[in-house]
Amino acid sequence: MMSSKPINYELEKNMEVISQLDAIVGDAVDNVLVDPDDCWQPSDFLPDMSNPEAIEDIKLLQMRAEGIPDTVLTSLVGNMITEEALPSYQTYFNLLEGINEERNLLSPSGWVRWSKAWTAEENRHGDLLNKYLYLTGRVDMKAVEQTIHRLISNGFDPKSESDPYQAMIYTSFQERATKISHVNTGKLADKAGDHVLSKICKTIAGDEARHEKAYKTFMSKIFEIDPSGAMVAFEKMMRKQIVMPAVLMGEGGSRQSLYKDFSEITQKVGIYTGWDYARIIQHLVDHWKVEAVTGLNDMAAKAQDYLSNLADRYMRLADRMKAPDEVKLAWLK
């Protein structure tokens, strides 16, 4: 007789709590996310190819893009590639325990509706950046396309163990990290004289800010219902460290270090740094009032102590981290 799989009571409890949030999440689909008819679309920022003057508009775009430093352009490509791996993210979300129990993408549940509408909004980011980069004429688009192909093919594991609590912490962190990355890229584009690209980056960052707020709200509700479980999940996710979604972009290719090279560039030019990582931890600790939570069990109380000092630890690490003297560029002509 085959032995049955042991029941994970912690995960069962987390699934039950997640199901209680379904109505709140459904409300967020209707009030936080934007209807496609009202949402900005990539074509709002790009030359209209039906316009007789489109060629002139492309020339102007290319003139503006000439001033963007290679490091910033490479960082932008890396950001775009991350945005393009959405099939993996929607799949990951729907495999979380308690999120899509029917295993049906047409389910009317709030969580399933959210997973689709959220990734649909995110999909515009990659579409817009991809077309913009193509039109600059400065990017080796075939190399970019091969990286996107490889990243989607490789899949994605944020190490959240199918636990919906850890997933909400991951997405809260990741949306904020992406927002910071796009804001900083926009500032550097502005400095380089490409005000259209700056506006694009800031507009995308605005979407990420809305999504970040929603995920932090979902997690706040979990802290209200199950403070000990939420605290332990937060600690678990932070001990593993947040793995960025594009981490497998080089896996299987001739340049395995692609993600490391990209990360070194974002650190060097200040688009996304070790200090940003530390500040995000502190922001989440403050937002969820981690240090003020009471009534915790012993394990959660230990997690609370760990989390309360974590940002300072990472800030000290960031202070000691040296940006590389030289960085290896990728994806440029």
Short mmCIF file of C-alpha atoms in Angstrom, two decimals:
data_model
loop_
_atom_site.label_atom_id
_atom_site.label_comp_id
_atom_site.label_asym_id
_atom_site.label_seq_id
_atom_site.Cartn_x
_atom_site.Cartn_y
_atom_site.Cartn_z
CA MET A 1 0.00 0.00 0.00
CA MET A 2 1.40 3.41 -0.96
CA SER A 3 1.90 5.84 1.91
CA SER A 4 -0.06 9.08 1.57
CA LYS A 5 1.76 12.41 1.49
CA PRO A 6 1.93 14.02 4.96
CA ILE A 7 -0.39 16.98 5.43
CA ASN A 8 1.33 20.37 5.60
CA TYR A 9 -0.89 22.00 8.23
CA GLU A 10 0.84 25.38 7.92
CA LEU A 11 0.13 25.48 4.18
CA GLU A 12 -3.47 24.28 4.69
CA LYS A 13 -4.03 27.16 7.13
CA ASN A 14 -2.46 29.67 4.71
CA MET A 15 -4.71 28.42 1.90
CA GLU A 16 -7.77 28.93 4.12
CA VAL A 17 -6.75 32.52 4.92
CA ILE A 18 -6.04 33.26 1.24
CA SER A 19 -9.54 32.06 0.31
CA GLN A 20 -10.97 34.59 2.80
CA LEU A 21 -9.36 37.41 0.79
CA ASP A 22 -11.02 36.45 -2.50
CA ALA A 23 -13.68 39.20 -2.38
CA ILE A 24 -11.08 41.88 -1.48
CA VAL A 25 -8.89 40.76 -4.38
CA GLY A 26 -11.85 40.74 -6.78
CA ASP A 27 -12.62 44.30 -5.68
CA ALA A 28 -8.99 45.26 -6.44
CA VAL A 29 -9.38 43.92 -10.00
CA ASP A 30 -12.30 46.32 -10.50
CA ASN A 31 -10.86 49.33 -8.67
CA VAL A 32 -7.04 49.13 -8.73
CA LEU A 33 -6.47 47.72 -12.20
CA VAL A 34 -7.60 49.68 -15.25
CA ASP A 35 -9.99 48.68 -18.04
CA PRO A 36 -8.20 48.19 -21.40
CA ASP A 37 -10.34 50.96 -22.93
CA ASP A 38 -9.11 53.45 -20.34
CA CYS A 39 -5.52 52.23 -19.91
CA TRP A 40 -2.51 53.74 -21.67
CA GLN A 41 -1.21 51.52 -24.46
CA PRO A 42 2.25 51.26 -26.06
CA SER A 43 1.08 52.99 -29.25
CA ASP A 44 0.45 56.18 -27.21
CA PHE A 45 4.24 56.65 -26.94
CA LEU A 46 5.43 55.39 -30.33
CA PRO A 47 5.54 56.85 -33.85
CA ASP A 48 2.27 56.27 -35.72
CA MET A 49 3.36 54.23 -38.75
CA SER A 50 0.22 55.23 -40.67
CA ASN A 51 1.33 58.86 -40.47
CA PRO A 52 3.21 60.09 -43.59
CA GLU A 53 5.71 61.77 -41.22
CA ALA A 54 6.42 58.54 -39.29
CA ILE A 55 9.94 58.25 -40.74
CA GLU A 56 10.75 61.73 -39.44
CA ASP A 57 9.39 60.75 -36.01
CA ILE A 58 11.65 57.67 -35.98
CA LYS A 59 14.65 59.84 -36.92
CA LEU A 60 13.85 62.17 -34.00
CA LEU A 61 13.55 59.15 -31.69
CA GLN A 62 16.94 57.88 -32.85
CA MET A 63 18.53 61.31 -32.40
CA ARG A 64 17.27 61.45 -28.79
CA ALA A 65 18.42 57.88 -28.15
CA GLU A 66 21.95 58.63 -29.40
CA GLY A 67 22.70 60.37 -26.09
CA ILE A 68 21.74 57.43 -23.86
CA PRO A 69 24.89 55.87 -22.34
CA ASP A 70 25.51 52.22 -23.28
CA THR A 71 25.24 51.17 -19.63
CA VAL A 72 21.78 52.74 -19.28
CA LEU A 73 20.61 51.22 -22.57
CA THR A 74 21.81 47.78 -21.44
CA SER A 75 19.98 48.18 -18.12
CA LEU A 76 16.84 49.16 -20.01
CA VAL A 77 17.10 46.03 -22.17
CA GLY A 78 17.46 43.91 -19.02
CA ASN A 79 14.39 45.56 -17.49
CA MET A 80 12.45 44.92 -20.70
CA ILE A 81 13.46 41.26 -20.82
CA THR A 82 12.22 40.85 -17.23
CA GLU A 83 8.86 42.35 -18.26
CA GLU A 84 8.60 40.04 -21.28
CA ALA A 85 8.67 36.80 -19.23
CA LEU A 86 5.01 37.21 -18.20
CA PRO A 87 3.84 33.72 -19.24
CA SER A 88 6.05 32.35 -16.46
CA TYR A 89 4.65 34.78 -13.89
CA GLN A 90 1.00 34.04 -14.59
CA THR A 91 1.72 30.30 -14.51
CA TYR A 92 3.57 30.69 -11.20
CA PHE A 93 0.70 32.68 -9.67
CA ASN A 94 -1.94 30.12 -10.65
CA LEU A 95 0.14 27.25 -9.23
CA LEU A 96 0.17 28.78 -5.73
CA GLU A 97 -1.78 26.75 -3.19
CA GLY A 98 -5.26 28.15 -2.60
CA ILE A 99 -5.18 30.62 -5.51
CA ASN A 100 -6.73 28.60 -8.34
CA GLU A 101 -8.14 25.44 -6.79
CA GLU A 102 -10.27 24.70 -9.86
CA ARG A 103 -7.12 24.85 -12.03
CA ASN A 104 -9.27 26.84 -14.45
CA LEU A 105 -8.13 30.14 -15.99
CA LEU A 106 -11.77 31.01 -16.68
CA SER A 107 -12.67 30.75 -13.00
CA PRO A 108 -14.65 33.78 -11.73
CA SER A 109 -12.69 33.81 -8.44
CA GLY A 110 -11.07 37.09 -7.41
CA TRP A 111 -7.58 35.60 -7.30
CA VAL A 112 -7.79 34.11 -10.83
CA ARG A 113 -9.24 37.33 -12.23
CA TRP A 114 -6.39 39.24 -10.54
CA SER A 115 -3.66 36.97 -11.95
CA LYS A 116 -4.93 37.54 -15.49
CA ALA A 117 -5.73 41.26 -15.28
CA TRP A 118 -2.48 42.05 -13.42
CA THR A 119 -0.28 40.26 -15.98
CA ALA A 120 -2.31 41.81 -18.82
CA GLU A 121 -1.43 45.27 -17.47
CA GLU A 122 2.20 44.25 -17.04
CA ASN A 123 2.31 42.94 -20.62
CA ARG A 124 2.17 46.49 -22.00
CA HIS A 125 5.51 47.32 -20.35
CA GLY A 126 7.53 44.77 -22.30
CA ASP A 127 5.64 45.56 -25.52
CA LEU A 128 6.41 49.28 -25.26
CA LEU A 129 10.07 48.96 -24.25
CA ASN A 130 10.68 46.26 -26.87
CA LYS A 131 9.36 48.44 -29.71
CA TYR A 132 11.14 51.54 -28.43
CA LEU A 133 14.48 49.75 -28.20
CA TYR A 134 13.99 48.29 -31.68
CA LEU A 135 13.37 51.76 -33.13
CA THR A 136 16.53 53.23 -31.55
CA GLY A 137 18.61 51.15 -33.98
CA ARG A 138 21.23 50.70 -31.24
CA VAL A 139 20.17 47.28 -29.96
CA ASP A 140 20.98 43.81 -31.30
CA MET A 141 17.35 42.71 -31.28
CA LYS A 142 18.08 39.13 -32.31
CA ALA A 143 20.30 38.69 -29.24
CA VAL A 144 17.55 40.27 -27.11
CA GLU A 145 14.90 37.99 -28.61
CA GLN A 146 17.06 34.94 -27.95
CA THR A 147 17.43 36.01 -24.31
CA ILE A 148 13.66 36.46 -23.92
CA HIS A 149 13.08 33.08 -25.59
CA ARG A 150 15.58 31.46 -23.24
CA LEU A 151 14.20 33.13 -20.11
CA ILE A 152 10.61 32.03 -20.79
CA SER A 153 11.84 28.56 -21.74
CA ASN A 154 13.86 28.29 -18.51
CA GLY A 155 10.91 29.18 -16.30
CA PHE A 156 10.90 30.92 -12.98
CA ASP A 157 11.20 29.89 -9.32
CA PRO A 158 11.01 32.65 -6.68
CA LYS A 159 11.56 30.01 -3.97
CA SER A 160 8.21 30.69 -2.32
CA GLU A 161 7.43 26.94 -1.98
CA SER A 162 3.90 27.33 -3.46
CA ASP A 163 3.02 29.21 -0.24
CA PRO A 164 0.62 32.09 -1.02
CA TYR A 165 1.89 34.11 1.98
CA GLN A 166 5.48 34.01 0.76
CA ALA A 167 4.25 34.83 -2.75
CA MET A 168 2.50 38.01 -1.53
CA ILE A 169 5.73 39.07 0.21
CA TYR A 170 7.72 38.29 -2.93
CA THR A 171 5.39 40.29 -5.20
CA SER A 172 5.23 43.24 -2.75
CA PHE A 173 9.02 43.36 -2.78
CA GLN A 174 9.39 42.74 -6.50
CA GLU A 175 6.85 45.36 -7.61
CA ARG A 176 8.62 47.97 -5.50
CA ALA A 177 12.03 46.91 -6.85
CA THR A 178 10.74 47.16 -10.44
CA LYS A 179 9.21 50.57 -9.73
CA ILE A 180 12.54 51.85 -8.36
CA SER A 181 14.43 50.45 -11.35
CA HIS A 182 12.11 52.14 -13.87
CA VAL A 183 12.11 55.48 -11.97
CA ASN A 184 15.91 55.57 -11.86
CA THR A 185 16.20 54.59 -15.54
CA GLY A 186 13.78 57.44 -16.34
CA LYS A 187 15.95 59.92 -14.45
CA LEU A 188 19.04 58.83 -16.38
CA ALA A 189 17.13 59.01 -19.70
CA ASP A 190 16.09 62.56 -18.80
CA LYS A 191 19.68 63.47 -18.00
CA ALA A 192 20.75 62.04 -21.38
CA GLY A 193 18.17 64.21 -23.17
CA ASP A 194 15.60 61.53 -24.07
CA HIS A 195 12.51 63.01 -22.45
CA VAL A 196 10.14 60.60 -24.22
CA LEU A 197 11.96 57.57 -22.82
CA SER A 198 11.97 59.26 -19.42
CA LYS A 199 8.17 59.63 -19.61
CA ILE A 200 7.84 55.97 -20.70
CA CYS A 201 9.87 54.74 -17.72
CA LYS A 202 7.96 56.92 -15.26
CA THR A 203 4.61 55.79 -16.70
CA ILE A 204 5.59 52.13 -16.32
CA ALA A 205 6.78 52.90 -12.77
CA GLY A 206 3.31 54.31 -12.06
CA ASP A 207 1.77 50.94 -12.94
CA GLU A 208 4.26 49.14 -10.72
CA ALA A 209 3.39 51.50 -7.85
CA ARG A 210 -0.33 50.62 -8.15
CA HIS A 211 0.48 46.91 -8.22
CA GLU A 212 2.88 47.25 -5.27
CA LYS A 213 0.17 49.00 -3.22
CA ALA A 214 -2.30 46.19 -3.98
CA TYR A 215 0.08 43.39 -2.99
CA LYS A 216 1.06 45.21 0.22
CA THR A 217 -2.65 45.59 1.01
CA PHE A 218 -3.27 41.86 0.47
CA MET A 219 -0.37 41.09 2.81
CA SER A 220 -1.61 43.61 5.39
CA LYS A 221 -4.88 41.65 5.54
CA ILE A 222 -2.93 38.44 6.09
CA PHE A 223 -1.05 40.11 8.98
CA GLU A 224 -4.44 41.08 10.49
CA ILE A 225 -5.93 37.58 10.21
CA ASP A 226 -2.83 35.47 10.94
CA PRO A 227 -0.02 37.62 12.39
CA SER A 228 2.21 34.70 13.41
CA GLY A 229 1.88 32.96 10.05
CA ALA A 230 2.53 36.21 8.18
CA MET A 231 5.61 36.97 10.27
CA VAL A 232 7.11 33.51 9.78
CA ALA A 233 6.46 33.66 6.01
CA PHE A 234 8.12 37.09 5.81
CA GLU A 235 11.18 35.74 7.61
CA LYS A 236 11.35 32.63 5.39
CA MET A 237 11.24 34.72 2.21
CA MET A 238 13.90 37.13 3.45
CA ARG A 239 16.27 34.38 4.63
CA LYS A 240 16.21 32.90 1.10
CA GLN A 241 16.72 36.40 -0.34
CA ILE A 242 14.57 37.78 -3.12
CA VAL A 243 15.59 36.23 -6.44
CA MET A 244 14.84 38.57 -9.33
CA PRO A 245 12.54 37.17 -12.05
CA ALA A 246 15.19 37.44 -14.77
CA VAL A 247 17.77 35.38 -12.89
CA LEU A 248 17.72 32.53 -15.45
CA MET A 249 18.10 34.76 -18.54
CA GLY A 250 21.53 33.37 -19.39
CA GLU A 251 20.95 29.74 -18.44
CA GLY A 252 21.59 27.41 -21.39
CA GLY A 253 23.22 30.10 -23.51
CA SER A 254 26.83 30.85 -24.42
CA ARG A 255 26.94 33.66 -21.85
CA GLN A 256 25.82 32.07 -18.58
CA SER A 257 26.84 35.16 -16.58
CA LEU A 258 24.32 37.38 -18.40
CA TYR A 259 22.18 38.09 -15.34
CA LYS A 260 25.24 38.79 -13.16
CA ASP A 261 26.62 41.16 -15.81
CA PHE A 262 23.26 42.97 -16.03
CA SER A 263 23.07 43.25 -12.22
CA GLU A 264 26.57 44.74 -12.04
CA ILE A 265 25.58 47.43 -14.54
CA THR A 266 22.41 48.39 -12.63
CA GLN A 267 24.52 48.59 -9.45
CA LYS A 268 27.24 50.69 -11.11
CA VAL A 269 24.92 53.27 -12.70
CA GLY A 270 22.55 53.43 -9.72
CA ILE A 271 19.45 51.94 -11.36
CA TYR A 272 19.04 49.18 -8.76
CA THR A 273 21.57 48.77 -5.96
CA GLY A 274 22.27 46.94 -2.72
CA TRP A 275 21.06 50.04 -0.88
CA ASP A 276 17.75 49.81 -2.74
CA TYR A 277 17.40 46.18 -1.59
CA ALA A 278 17.98 47.23 2.04
CA ARG A 279 15.57 50.17 1.78
CA ILE A 280 12.81 47.95 0.37
CA ILE A 281 13.16 45.59 3.34
CA GLN A 282 12.89 48.55 5.74
CA HIS A 283 9.90 49.94 3.85
CA LEU A 284 8.01 46.62 4.12
CA VAL A 285 8.94 46.21 7.81
CA ASP A 286 7.60 49.72 8.46
CA HIS A 287 4.52 49.35 6.24
CA TRP A 288 3.39 46.12 7.92
CA LYS A 289 4.35 47.56 11.35
CA VAL A 290 6.39 44.41 11.97
CA GLU A 291 7.98 45.68 15.19
CA ALA A 292 4.59 46.57 16.73
CA VAL A 293 2.80 43.26 16.06
CA THR A 294 1.75 41.53 19.30
CA GLY A 295 0.31 38.16 20.30
CA LEU A 296 2.89 36.18 18.32
CA ASN A 297 3.86 32.56 18.98
CA ASP A 298 7.52 31.80 19.85
CA MET A 299 8.60 31.09 16.27
CA ALA A 300 6.98 34.28 15.00
CA ALA A 301 8.51 36.34 17.83
CA LYS A 302 11.97 35.14 16.77
CA ALA A 303 11.10 36.00 13.14
CA GLN A 304 10.04 39.47 14.31
CA ASP A 305 13.45 40.04 15.97
CA TYR A 306 15.25 38.88 12.82
CA LEU A 307 13.19 41.13 10.53
CA SER A 308 13.51 44.19 12.78
CA ASN A 309 17.30 44.30 12.28
CA LEU A 310 17.51 42.95 8.74
CA ALA A 311 17.55 46.21 6.77
CA ASP A 312 20.46 47.53 8.82
CA ARG A 313 22.42 44.36 8.07
CA TYR A 314 21.85 44.74 4.32
CA MET A 315 22.67 48.45 4.45
CA ARG A 316 26.05 47.64 6.01
CA LEU A 317 26.62 45.01 3.30
CA ALA A 318 25.74 47.56 0.61
CA ASP A 319 28.17 50.07 2.14
CA ARG A 320 30.97 47.52 1.75
CA MET A 321 29.96 46.46 -1.76
CA LYS A 322 32.22 47.84 -4.49
CA ALA A 323 30.83 48.57 -7.92
CA PRO A 324 32.96 46.87 -10.60
CA ASP A 325 35.48 49.07 -12.41
CA GLU A 326 34.45 47.61 -15.75
CA VAL A 327 31.11 46.15 -16.74
CA LYS A 328 30.37 43.74 -19.57
CA LEU A 329 27.74 45.12 -21.90
CA ALA A 330 25.24 42.91 -23.67
CA TRP A 331 22.59 43.19 -26.37
CA LEU A 332 24.02 46.32 -28.02
CA LYS A 333 25.14 46.70 -31.62
#
